[in-house]
XYZ file of C-alpha atoms in Angstrom:
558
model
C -9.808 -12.170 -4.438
C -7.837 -12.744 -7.254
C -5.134 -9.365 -8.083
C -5.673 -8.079 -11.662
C -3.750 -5.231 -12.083
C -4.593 -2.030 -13.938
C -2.637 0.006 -16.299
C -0.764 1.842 -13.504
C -0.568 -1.010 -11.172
C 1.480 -2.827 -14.058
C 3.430 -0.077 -14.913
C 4.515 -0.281 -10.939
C 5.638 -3.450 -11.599
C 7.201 -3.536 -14.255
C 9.259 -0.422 -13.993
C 12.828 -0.734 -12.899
C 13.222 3.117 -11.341
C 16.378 3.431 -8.881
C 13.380 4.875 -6.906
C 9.887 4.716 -7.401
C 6.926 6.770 -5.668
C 3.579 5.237 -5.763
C 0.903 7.405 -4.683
C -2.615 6.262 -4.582
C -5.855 7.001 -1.812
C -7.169 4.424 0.879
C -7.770 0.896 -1.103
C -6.066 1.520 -4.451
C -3.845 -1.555 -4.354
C -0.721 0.218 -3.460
C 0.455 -2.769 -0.839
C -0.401 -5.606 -3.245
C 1.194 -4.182 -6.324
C 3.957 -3.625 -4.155
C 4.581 -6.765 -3.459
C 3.599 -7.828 -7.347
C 6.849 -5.465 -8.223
C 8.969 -7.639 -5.839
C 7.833 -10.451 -7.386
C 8.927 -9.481 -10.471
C 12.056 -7.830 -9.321
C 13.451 -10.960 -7.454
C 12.704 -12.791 -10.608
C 14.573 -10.912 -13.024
C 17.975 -10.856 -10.246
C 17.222 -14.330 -10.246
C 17.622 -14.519 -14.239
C 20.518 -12.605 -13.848
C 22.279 -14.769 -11.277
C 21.473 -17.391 -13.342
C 23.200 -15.889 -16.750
C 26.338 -15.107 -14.648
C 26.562 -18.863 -13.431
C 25.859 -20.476 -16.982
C 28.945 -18.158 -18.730
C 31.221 -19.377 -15.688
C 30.170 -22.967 -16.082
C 30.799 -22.375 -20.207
C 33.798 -20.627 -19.690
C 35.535 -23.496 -17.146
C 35.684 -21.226 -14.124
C 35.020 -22.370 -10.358
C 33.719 -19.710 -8.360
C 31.292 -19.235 -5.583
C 28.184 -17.375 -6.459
C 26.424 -15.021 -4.325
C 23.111 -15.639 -2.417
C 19.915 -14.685 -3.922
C 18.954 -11.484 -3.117
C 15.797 -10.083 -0.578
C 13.155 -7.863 -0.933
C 12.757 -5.836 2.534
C 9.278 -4.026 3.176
C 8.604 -1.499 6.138
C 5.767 -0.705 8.179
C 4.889 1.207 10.834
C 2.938 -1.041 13.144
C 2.563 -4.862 13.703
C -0.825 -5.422 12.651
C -0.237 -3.909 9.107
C 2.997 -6.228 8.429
C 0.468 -9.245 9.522
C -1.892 -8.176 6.807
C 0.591 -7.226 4.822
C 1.972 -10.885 4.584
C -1.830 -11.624 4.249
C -2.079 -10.090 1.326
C 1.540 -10.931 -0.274
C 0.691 -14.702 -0.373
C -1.695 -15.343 -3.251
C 0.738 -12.293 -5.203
C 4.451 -14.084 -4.162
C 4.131 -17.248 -4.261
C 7.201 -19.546 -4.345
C 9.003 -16.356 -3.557
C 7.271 -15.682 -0.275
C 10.282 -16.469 2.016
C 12.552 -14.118 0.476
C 10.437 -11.062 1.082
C 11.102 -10.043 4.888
C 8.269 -7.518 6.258
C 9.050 -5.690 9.294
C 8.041 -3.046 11.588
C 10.903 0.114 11.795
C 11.689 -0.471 14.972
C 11.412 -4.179 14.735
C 14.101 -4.270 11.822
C 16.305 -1.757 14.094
C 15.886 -4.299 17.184
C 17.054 -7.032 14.374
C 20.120 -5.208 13.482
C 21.188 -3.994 17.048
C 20.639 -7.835 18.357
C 22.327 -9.019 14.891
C 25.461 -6.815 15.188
C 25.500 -4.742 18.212
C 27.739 -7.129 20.526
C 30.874 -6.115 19.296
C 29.664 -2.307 18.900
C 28.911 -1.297 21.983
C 25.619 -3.473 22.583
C 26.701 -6.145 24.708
C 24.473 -8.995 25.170
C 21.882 -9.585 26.607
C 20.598 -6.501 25.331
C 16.775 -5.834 25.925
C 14.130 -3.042 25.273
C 13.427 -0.718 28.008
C 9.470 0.308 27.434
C 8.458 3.909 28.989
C 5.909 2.266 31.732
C 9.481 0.071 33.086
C 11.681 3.316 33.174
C 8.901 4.921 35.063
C 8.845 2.056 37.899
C 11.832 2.298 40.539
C 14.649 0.324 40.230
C 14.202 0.047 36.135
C 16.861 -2.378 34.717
C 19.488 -1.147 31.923
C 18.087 -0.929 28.771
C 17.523 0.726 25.366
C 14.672 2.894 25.178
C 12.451 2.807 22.349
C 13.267 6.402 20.474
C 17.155 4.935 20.943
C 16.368 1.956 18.871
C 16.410 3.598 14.898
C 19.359 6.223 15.792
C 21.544 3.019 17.375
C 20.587 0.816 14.444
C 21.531 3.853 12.209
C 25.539 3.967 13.770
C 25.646 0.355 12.948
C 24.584 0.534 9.717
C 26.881 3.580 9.272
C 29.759 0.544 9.795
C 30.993 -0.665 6.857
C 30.839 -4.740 7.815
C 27.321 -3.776 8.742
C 26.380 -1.722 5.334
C 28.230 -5.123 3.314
C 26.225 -7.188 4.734
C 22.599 -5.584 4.308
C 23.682 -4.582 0.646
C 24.081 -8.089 -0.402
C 21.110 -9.136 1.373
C 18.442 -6.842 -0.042
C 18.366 -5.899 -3.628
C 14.784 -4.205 -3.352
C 13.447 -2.072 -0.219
C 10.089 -0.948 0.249
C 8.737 1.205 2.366
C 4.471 1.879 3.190
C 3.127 4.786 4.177
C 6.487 6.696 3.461
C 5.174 10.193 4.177
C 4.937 9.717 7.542
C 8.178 8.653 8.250
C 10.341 11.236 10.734
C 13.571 12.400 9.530
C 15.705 9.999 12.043
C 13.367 7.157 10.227
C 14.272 8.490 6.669
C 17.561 8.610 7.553
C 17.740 4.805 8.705
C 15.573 3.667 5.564
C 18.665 5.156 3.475
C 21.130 3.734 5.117
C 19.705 -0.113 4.198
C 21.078 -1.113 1.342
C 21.478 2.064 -0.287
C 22.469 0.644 -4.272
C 18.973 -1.313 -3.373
C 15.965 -0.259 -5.377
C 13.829 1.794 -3.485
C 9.207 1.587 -3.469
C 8.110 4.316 -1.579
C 4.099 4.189 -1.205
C 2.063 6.853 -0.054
C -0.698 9.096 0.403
C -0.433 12.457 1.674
C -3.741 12.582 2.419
C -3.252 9.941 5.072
C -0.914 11.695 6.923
C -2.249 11.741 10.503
C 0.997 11.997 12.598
C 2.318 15.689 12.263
C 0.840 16.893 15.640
C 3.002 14.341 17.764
C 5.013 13.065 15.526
C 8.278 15.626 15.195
C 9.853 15.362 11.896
C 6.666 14.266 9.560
C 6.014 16.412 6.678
C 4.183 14.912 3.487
C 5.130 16.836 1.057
C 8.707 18.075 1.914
C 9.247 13.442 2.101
C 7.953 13.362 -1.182
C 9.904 15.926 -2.567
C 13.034 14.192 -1.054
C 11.910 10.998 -2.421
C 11.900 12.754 -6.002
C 15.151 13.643 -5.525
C 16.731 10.844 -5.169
C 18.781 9.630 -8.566
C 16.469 8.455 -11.049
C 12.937 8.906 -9.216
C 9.886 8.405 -10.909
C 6.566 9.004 -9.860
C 3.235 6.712 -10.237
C -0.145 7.870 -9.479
C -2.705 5.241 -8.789
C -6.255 5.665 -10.205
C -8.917 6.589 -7.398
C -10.526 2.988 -7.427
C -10.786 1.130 -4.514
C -10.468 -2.562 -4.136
C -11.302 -2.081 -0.540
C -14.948 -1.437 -1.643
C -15.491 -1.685 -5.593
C -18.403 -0.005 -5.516
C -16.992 3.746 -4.550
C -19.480 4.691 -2.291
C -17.621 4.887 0.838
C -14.772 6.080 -0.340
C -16.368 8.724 -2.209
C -17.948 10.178 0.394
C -14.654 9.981 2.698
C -13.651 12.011 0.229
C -15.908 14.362 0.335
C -15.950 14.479 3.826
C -12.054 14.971 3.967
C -12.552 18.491 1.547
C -15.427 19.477 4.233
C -18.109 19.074 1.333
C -20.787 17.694 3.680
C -24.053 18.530 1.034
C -21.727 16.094 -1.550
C -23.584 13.719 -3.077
C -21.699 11.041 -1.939
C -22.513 11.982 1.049
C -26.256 11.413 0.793
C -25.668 8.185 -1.081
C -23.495 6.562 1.298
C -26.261 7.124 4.047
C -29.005 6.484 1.893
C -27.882 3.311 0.804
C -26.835 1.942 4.700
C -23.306 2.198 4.272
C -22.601 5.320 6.823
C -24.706 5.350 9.475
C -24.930 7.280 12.892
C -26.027 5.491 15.827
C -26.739 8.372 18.822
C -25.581 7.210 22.254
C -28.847 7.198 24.253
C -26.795 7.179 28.010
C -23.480 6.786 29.254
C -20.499 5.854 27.846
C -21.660 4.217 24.063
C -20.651 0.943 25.365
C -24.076 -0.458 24.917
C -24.351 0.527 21.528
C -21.514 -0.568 20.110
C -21.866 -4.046 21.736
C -25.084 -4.860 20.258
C -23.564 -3.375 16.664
C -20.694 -5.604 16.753
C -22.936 -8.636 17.684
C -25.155 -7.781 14.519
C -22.126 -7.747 12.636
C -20.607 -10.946 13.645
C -24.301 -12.588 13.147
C -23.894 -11.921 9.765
C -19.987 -13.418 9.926
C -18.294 -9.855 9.634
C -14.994 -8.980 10.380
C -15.420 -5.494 12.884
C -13.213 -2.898 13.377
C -13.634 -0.394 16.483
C -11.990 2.770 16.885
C -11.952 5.160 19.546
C -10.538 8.587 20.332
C -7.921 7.653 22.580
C -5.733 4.666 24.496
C -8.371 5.646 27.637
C -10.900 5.071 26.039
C -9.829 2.122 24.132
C -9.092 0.439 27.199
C -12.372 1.001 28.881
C -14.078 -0.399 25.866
C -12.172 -3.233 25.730
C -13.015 -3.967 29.286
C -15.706 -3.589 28.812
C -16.468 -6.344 26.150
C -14.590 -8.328 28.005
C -17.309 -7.859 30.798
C -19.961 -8.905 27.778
C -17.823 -12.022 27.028
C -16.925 -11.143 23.460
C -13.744 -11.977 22.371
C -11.467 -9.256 20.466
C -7.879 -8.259 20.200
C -6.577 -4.996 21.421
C -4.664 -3.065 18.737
C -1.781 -0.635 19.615
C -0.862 -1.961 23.179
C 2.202 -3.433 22.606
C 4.063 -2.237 25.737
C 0.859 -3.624 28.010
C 1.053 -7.406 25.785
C 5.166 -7.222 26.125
C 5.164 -6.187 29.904
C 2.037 -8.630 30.670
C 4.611 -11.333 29.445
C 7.440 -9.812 31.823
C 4.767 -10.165 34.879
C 3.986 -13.459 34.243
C 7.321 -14.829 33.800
C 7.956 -13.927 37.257
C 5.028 -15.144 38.982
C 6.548 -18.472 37.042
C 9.893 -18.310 38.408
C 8.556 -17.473 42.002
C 6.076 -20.704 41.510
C 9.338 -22.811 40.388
C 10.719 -21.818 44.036
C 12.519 -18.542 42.929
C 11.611 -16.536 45.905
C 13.656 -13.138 44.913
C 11.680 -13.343 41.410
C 10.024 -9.574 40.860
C 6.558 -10.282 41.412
C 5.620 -6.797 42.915
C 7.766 -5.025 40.191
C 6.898 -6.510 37.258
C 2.765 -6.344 38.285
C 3.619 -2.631 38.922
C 5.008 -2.238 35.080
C 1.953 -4.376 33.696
C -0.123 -2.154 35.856
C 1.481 1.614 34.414
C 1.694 -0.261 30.888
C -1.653 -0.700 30.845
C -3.147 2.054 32.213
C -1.079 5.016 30.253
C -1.869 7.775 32.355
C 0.738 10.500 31.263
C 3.913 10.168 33.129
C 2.674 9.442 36.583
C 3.037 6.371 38.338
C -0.375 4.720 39.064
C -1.685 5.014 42.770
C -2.518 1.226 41.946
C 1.166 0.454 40.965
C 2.526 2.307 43.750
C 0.541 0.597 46.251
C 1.813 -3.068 44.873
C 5.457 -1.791 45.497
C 4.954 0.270 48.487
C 2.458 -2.763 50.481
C 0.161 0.352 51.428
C -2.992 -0.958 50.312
C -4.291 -3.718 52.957
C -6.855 -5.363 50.520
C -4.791 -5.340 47.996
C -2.163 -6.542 49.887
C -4.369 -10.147 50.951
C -4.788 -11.067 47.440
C -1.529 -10.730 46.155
C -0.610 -13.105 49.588
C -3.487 -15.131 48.607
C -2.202 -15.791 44.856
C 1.276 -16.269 45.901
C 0.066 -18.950 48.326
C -1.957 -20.289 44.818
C 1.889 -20.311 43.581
C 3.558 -21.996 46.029
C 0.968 -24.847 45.841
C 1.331 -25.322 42.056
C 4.784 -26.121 42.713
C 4.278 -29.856 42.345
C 6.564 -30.330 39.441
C 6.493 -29.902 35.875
C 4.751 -32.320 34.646
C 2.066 -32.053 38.078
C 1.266 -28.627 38.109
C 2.260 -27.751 34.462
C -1.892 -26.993 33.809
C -2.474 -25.825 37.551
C 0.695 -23.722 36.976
C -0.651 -21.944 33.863
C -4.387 -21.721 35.139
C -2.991 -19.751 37.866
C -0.849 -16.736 35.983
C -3.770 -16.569 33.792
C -6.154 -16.251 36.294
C -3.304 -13.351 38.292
C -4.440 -10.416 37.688
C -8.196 -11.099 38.064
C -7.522 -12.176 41.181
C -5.696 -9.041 42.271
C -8.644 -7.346 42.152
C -7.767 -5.497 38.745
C -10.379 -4.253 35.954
C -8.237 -1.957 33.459
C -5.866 -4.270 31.054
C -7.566 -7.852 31.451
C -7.959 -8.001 28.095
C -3.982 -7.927 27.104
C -2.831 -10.079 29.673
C -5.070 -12.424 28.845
C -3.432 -12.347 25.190
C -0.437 -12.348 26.744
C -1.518 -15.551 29.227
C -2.332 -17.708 25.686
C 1.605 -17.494 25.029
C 2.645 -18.218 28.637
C 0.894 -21.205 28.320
C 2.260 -22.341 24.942
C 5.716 -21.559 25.982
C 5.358 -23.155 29.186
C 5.214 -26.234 27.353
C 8.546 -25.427 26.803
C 9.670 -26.775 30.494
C 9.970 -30.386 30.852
C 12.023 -33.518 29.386
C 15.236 -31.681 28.535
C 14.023 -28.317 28.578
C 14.442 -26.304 31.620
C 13.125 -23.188 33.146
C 16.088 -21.649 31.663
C 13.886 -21.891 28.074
C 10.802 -20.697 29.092
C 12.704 -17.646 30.382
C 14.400 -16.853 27.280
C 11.211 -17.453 25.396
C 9.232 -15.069 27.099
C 11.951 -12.224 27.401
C 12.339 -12.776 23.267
C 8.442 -12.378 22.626
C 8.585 -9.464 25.363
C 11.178 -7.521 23.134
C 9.335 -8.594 20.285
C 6.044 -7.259 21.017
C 7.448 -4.016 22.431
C 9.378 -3.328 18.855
C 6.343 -4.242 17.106
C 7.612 -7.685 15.844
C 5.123 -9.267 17.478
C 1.447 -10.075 16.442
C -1.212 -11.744 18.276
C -3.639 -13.991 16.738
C -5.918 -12.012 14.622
C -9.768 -12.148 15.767
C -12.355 -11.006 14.194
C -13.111 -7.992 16.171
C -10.403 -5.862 17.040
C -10.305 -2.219 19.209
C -7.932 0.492 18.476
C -7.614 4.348 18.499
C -8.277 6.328 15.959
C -4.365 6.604 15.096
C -3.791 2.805 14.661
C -6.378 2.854 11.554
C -3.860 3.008 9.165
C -3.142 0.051 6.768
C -6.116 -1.967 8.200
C -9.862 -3.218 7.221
C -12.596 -4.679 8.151
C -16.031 -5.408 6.980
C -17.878 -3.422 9.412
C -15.875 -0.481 11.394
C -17.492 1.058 14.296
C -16.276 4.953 15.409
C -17.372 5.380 19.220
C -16.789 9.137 19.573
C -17.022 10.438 22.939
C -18.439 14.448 24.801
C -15.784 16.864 25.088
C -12.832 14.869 22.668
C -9.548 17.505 22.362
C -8.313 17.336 18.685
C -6.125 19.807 19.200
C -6.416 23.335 18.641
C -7.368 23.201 14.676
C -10.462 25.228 13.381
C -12.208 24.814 10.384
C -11.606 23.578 7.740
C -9.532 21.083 10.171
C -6.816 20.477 7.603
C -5.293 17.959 10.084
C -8.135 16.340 11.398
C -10.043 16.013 8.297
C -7.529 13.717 7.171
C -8.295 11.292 10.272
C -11.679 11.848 9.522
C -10.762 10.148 5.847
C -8.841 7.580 7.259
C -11.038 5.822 9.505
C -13.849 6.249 6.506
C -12.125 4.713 4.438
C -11.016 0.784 6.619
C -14.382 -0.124 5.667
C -15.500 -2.851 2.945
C -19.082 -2.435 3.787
C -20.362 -0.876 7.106
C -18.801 2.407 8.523
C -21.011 3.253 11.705
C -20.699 6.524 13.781
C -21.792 5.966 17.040
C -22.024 10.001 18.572
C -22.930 11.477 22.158
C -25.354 14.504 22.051
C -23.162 16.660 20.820
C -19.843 15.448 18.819
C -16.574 17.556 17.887
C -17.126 20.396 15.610
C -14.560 18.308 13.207
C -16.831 15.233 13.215
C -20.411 17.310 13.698
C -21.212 18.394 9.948
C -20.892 14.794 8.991
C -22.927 13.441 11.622
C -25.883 15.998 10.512
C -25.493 15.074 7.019
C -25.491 11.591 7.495
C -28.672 11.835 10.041
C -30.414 14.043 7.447
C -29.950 12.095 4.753
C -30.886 8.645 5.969
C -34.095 10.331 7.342
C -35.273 10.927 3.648
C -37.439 8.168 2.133
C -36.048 6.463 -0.466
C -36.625 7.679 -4.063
């Protein structure tokens, strides 16, 4: 689609605020126009590095001219910077390699690996995820809440702050009103002479109840105090879906106006729909709905209530043999890439390699369950579980023999630590590691001629820090599974909600101030098709909609 800006897109980019707020609902074009401001901001620094240079050239004077400048734009996860960049193409052109997008923590892991050897980070620094610090005998490491306060000191140095101030003239930052204080403190300390973008929506705010530090209003407020703020507000169009109807009636449903219009039109017209769950888990209907959708060449979305839940889905279409990508499991894709580096090490005749350990970490990684270790995890360290305890002999025999060489057993080699964790026995996770199994094969193409094990190692251990800071992203396909919380800054064609009996969304009551903003969220990721697929009897938050929506689409058509 080609971008025509409106009035108040163009006035976003054109404006040359210090610091700009740009406020707009679910699919107003706040990313694009964004990037369309960047655009036109690294043009005109480009003009002006260009004046300076002609008067020194006129004037006889030899000098060395700064670099052109960067834009820098923030996100919160991985998915949304790849869609981000997505979207920035067709708008940036030519200028597209001089606008860096990043995750927070993936930009703090960039500075602490950039700078941090001579500051107290000695190298080889790496990322200690929570499932590793729960496993005995947990390397050193920085944790992930460590990463934005340690980026902070460094940035605090002056070298540091020099160096980031000539890089970026221009920083933007999405989704700004849910940053925590620590992470409003670190986006300040980039570049702080840089122009600031700050995009938002307060009605999107869906962190407060875990997230400490996030409040909407009190971060736009600070925003407006910054020297020379101004303040855009987007019109309530949606390039997401032109026609209005599903936003509309997300809107509606956010202000708990269930006998809105919208409402009744959106159903009416097919694009909200409630599926009931006839038995069990919802599984079954949500297969066959994402099979419809793909018939007809959609991109699907599918959110649950839950990383539990998420996972069990996702096994369970990878029972069904569809292919999707799991969204929001980082740790389990970084820690998958850990686990399989070491069965490659002990197949390459490293016999003290951490098979059991690193299997255990995959294991807690990809189950989540609180702060527990997993029986399943305990048993690979502990050797207490006798069948278990035959097929992890039985694939490190399969190791040994693929230790022809690396040019023999290269394939046999990678058909083997892809095949691991099936073969342990295993159900919960399959689907990341074998994401994470694609790469191990790629970079194990790595070993050979010159190259030595040596490269594959540090390969893998980069894209494991990578994916665990977010800087990471897997292949996009065309069906992807997340909870309800990853929503944010994504779309799809068709999105699928499975809700589930007995869901906990905290202790709110009507009107659900909180939840009914998660309830506008997720309507709003949809282009054409948002389904609700509901057990007997959903959450009071999600329960007036679901009538509505039934109601309504039971009415014959006028």
């Amino acid at each position: 689609m080609i971008y025509k800006p409106n009035d108040a897109q163009r006035s976003v980019i054109s404006s040359q605020a210090p610091a700009l707020v740009v406020l707009g609902g679910a699919g107003t074009g706040k990313t694009v126009t964004a990037v369309a401001a960047a655009r036109e901001h690294l043009h005109a620094a480009d003009g002006q590095l260009l004046a300076v240079r002609q008067k020194l050239v006129k004037q006889g004077v030899r000098s060395s001219m700064p670099a052109r400048t960067r834009a820098l734009f923030l996100s919160f996860s991985r998915t949304a910077v790849s869609q981000i960049m997505d979207r920035a193409a067709g708008v940036i052109g030519r200028l597209g390699p001089r606008l860096e997008v990043a995750t927070f923590h993936g930009f703090a892991w960039r500075i602490i690996t950039g700078f941090g050897a001579h500051h107290g980070f000695p190298p080889p620094q790496t990322v200690l995820s929570s499932a590793n610090s729960r496993v005995p005998g947990a390397p050193p490491g920085l944790v992930y809440d460590d990463l934005i306060p340690s980026a902070s000191d460094l940035l605090r140095l002056p070298a540091v702050a020099a160096h980031y101030a000539q890089r970026y003239s221009i920083v933007i930052c999405d989704e700004f009103q849910d940053t925590s204080s620590a992470e409003w403190t670190f986006l300040q300390l980039i570049a702080p002479s840089a122009r600031r973008i700050f995009l938002g929506d307060v009605h999107q705010s869906i962190y407060g109840g875990f997230k400490p530090g996030v409040s909407p209003a009190a971060r736009v407020d600070a925003a407006m105090a910054l020297p020379g703020a101004c303040k855009i507000q987007l019109p309530a169009s949606s390039y997401r879906d032109p026609s209005g109807v599903l936003p509309a009636a997300a809107e509606a449903a956010r202000a708990r106006c269930f006998a809105d219009p919208a409402v009744a039109e959106a159903a009416g017209t097919g694009r909200l729909r409630v599926t009931p769950v006839l038995r069990g888990t919802g599984h079954d209907e949500v297969l066959e709905l994402v099979r419809q959708a793909r018939r007809e060449k959609d991109t699907v979305s599918v959110f649950t209530h839950g990383i539990a839940a998420t996972t069990t889905l996702s096994d369970a279409l990878t029972e069904a043999q569809l292919p999707h990508e799991q969204i929001g499991f980082g740790e389990a894709h970084g820690e998958a890439l850990a686990a399989q580096l070491s069965l490659i090490q002990f197949a390459l005749g490293d016999d003290s390699a951490p098979v059991r350990r690193t299997l255990a970490v995959f294991v807690t990684a990809a189950l989540r369950r609180g702060r527990q270790l997993p029986p399943l995890a305990g048993q690979m360290l502990h050797c207490t579980n006798p069948i278990l305890e035959r097929r992890l002999m039985g694939l490190l025999d399969d190791l040994r023999a693929a230790r022809g060489g690396p040019e023999a057993g290269l394939g046999q080699l990678a058909d083997v630590v892809s095949g691991a964790y099936a073969r342990i026995g295993a159900s919960r996770g399959r689907e990341a590691w074998q994401q994470a199994a694609a790469r191990t094969r790629s970079t194990l193409r790595l070993f050979g001629g010159e190259q030595s094990i040596a490269a594959v190692t540090t390969e893998l251990l980069r894209l494991r820090d990578d994916s665990l800071v977010g800087s990471l992203s897997p292949r996009q396909r065309p069906v992807q599974v997340m909870n309800l919380h990853q929503t944010k800054g994504r779309e799809a064609d068709t999105t699928i909600l499975l809700l589930g009996p007995d869901e906990f969304y905290g202790y709110e009551q009507e009107p659900f101030p909180d939840g009914s903003r998660l309830l506008y969220v997720v309507l709003t990721r949809a282009r054409r098709t948002a389904h609700l697929v509901v057990p007997g009897r959903p959450h009071p938050l999600w329960s007036p909609l679901v009538a509505a929506v039934s109601a309504a689409a039971s009415q014959p058509a006028s």
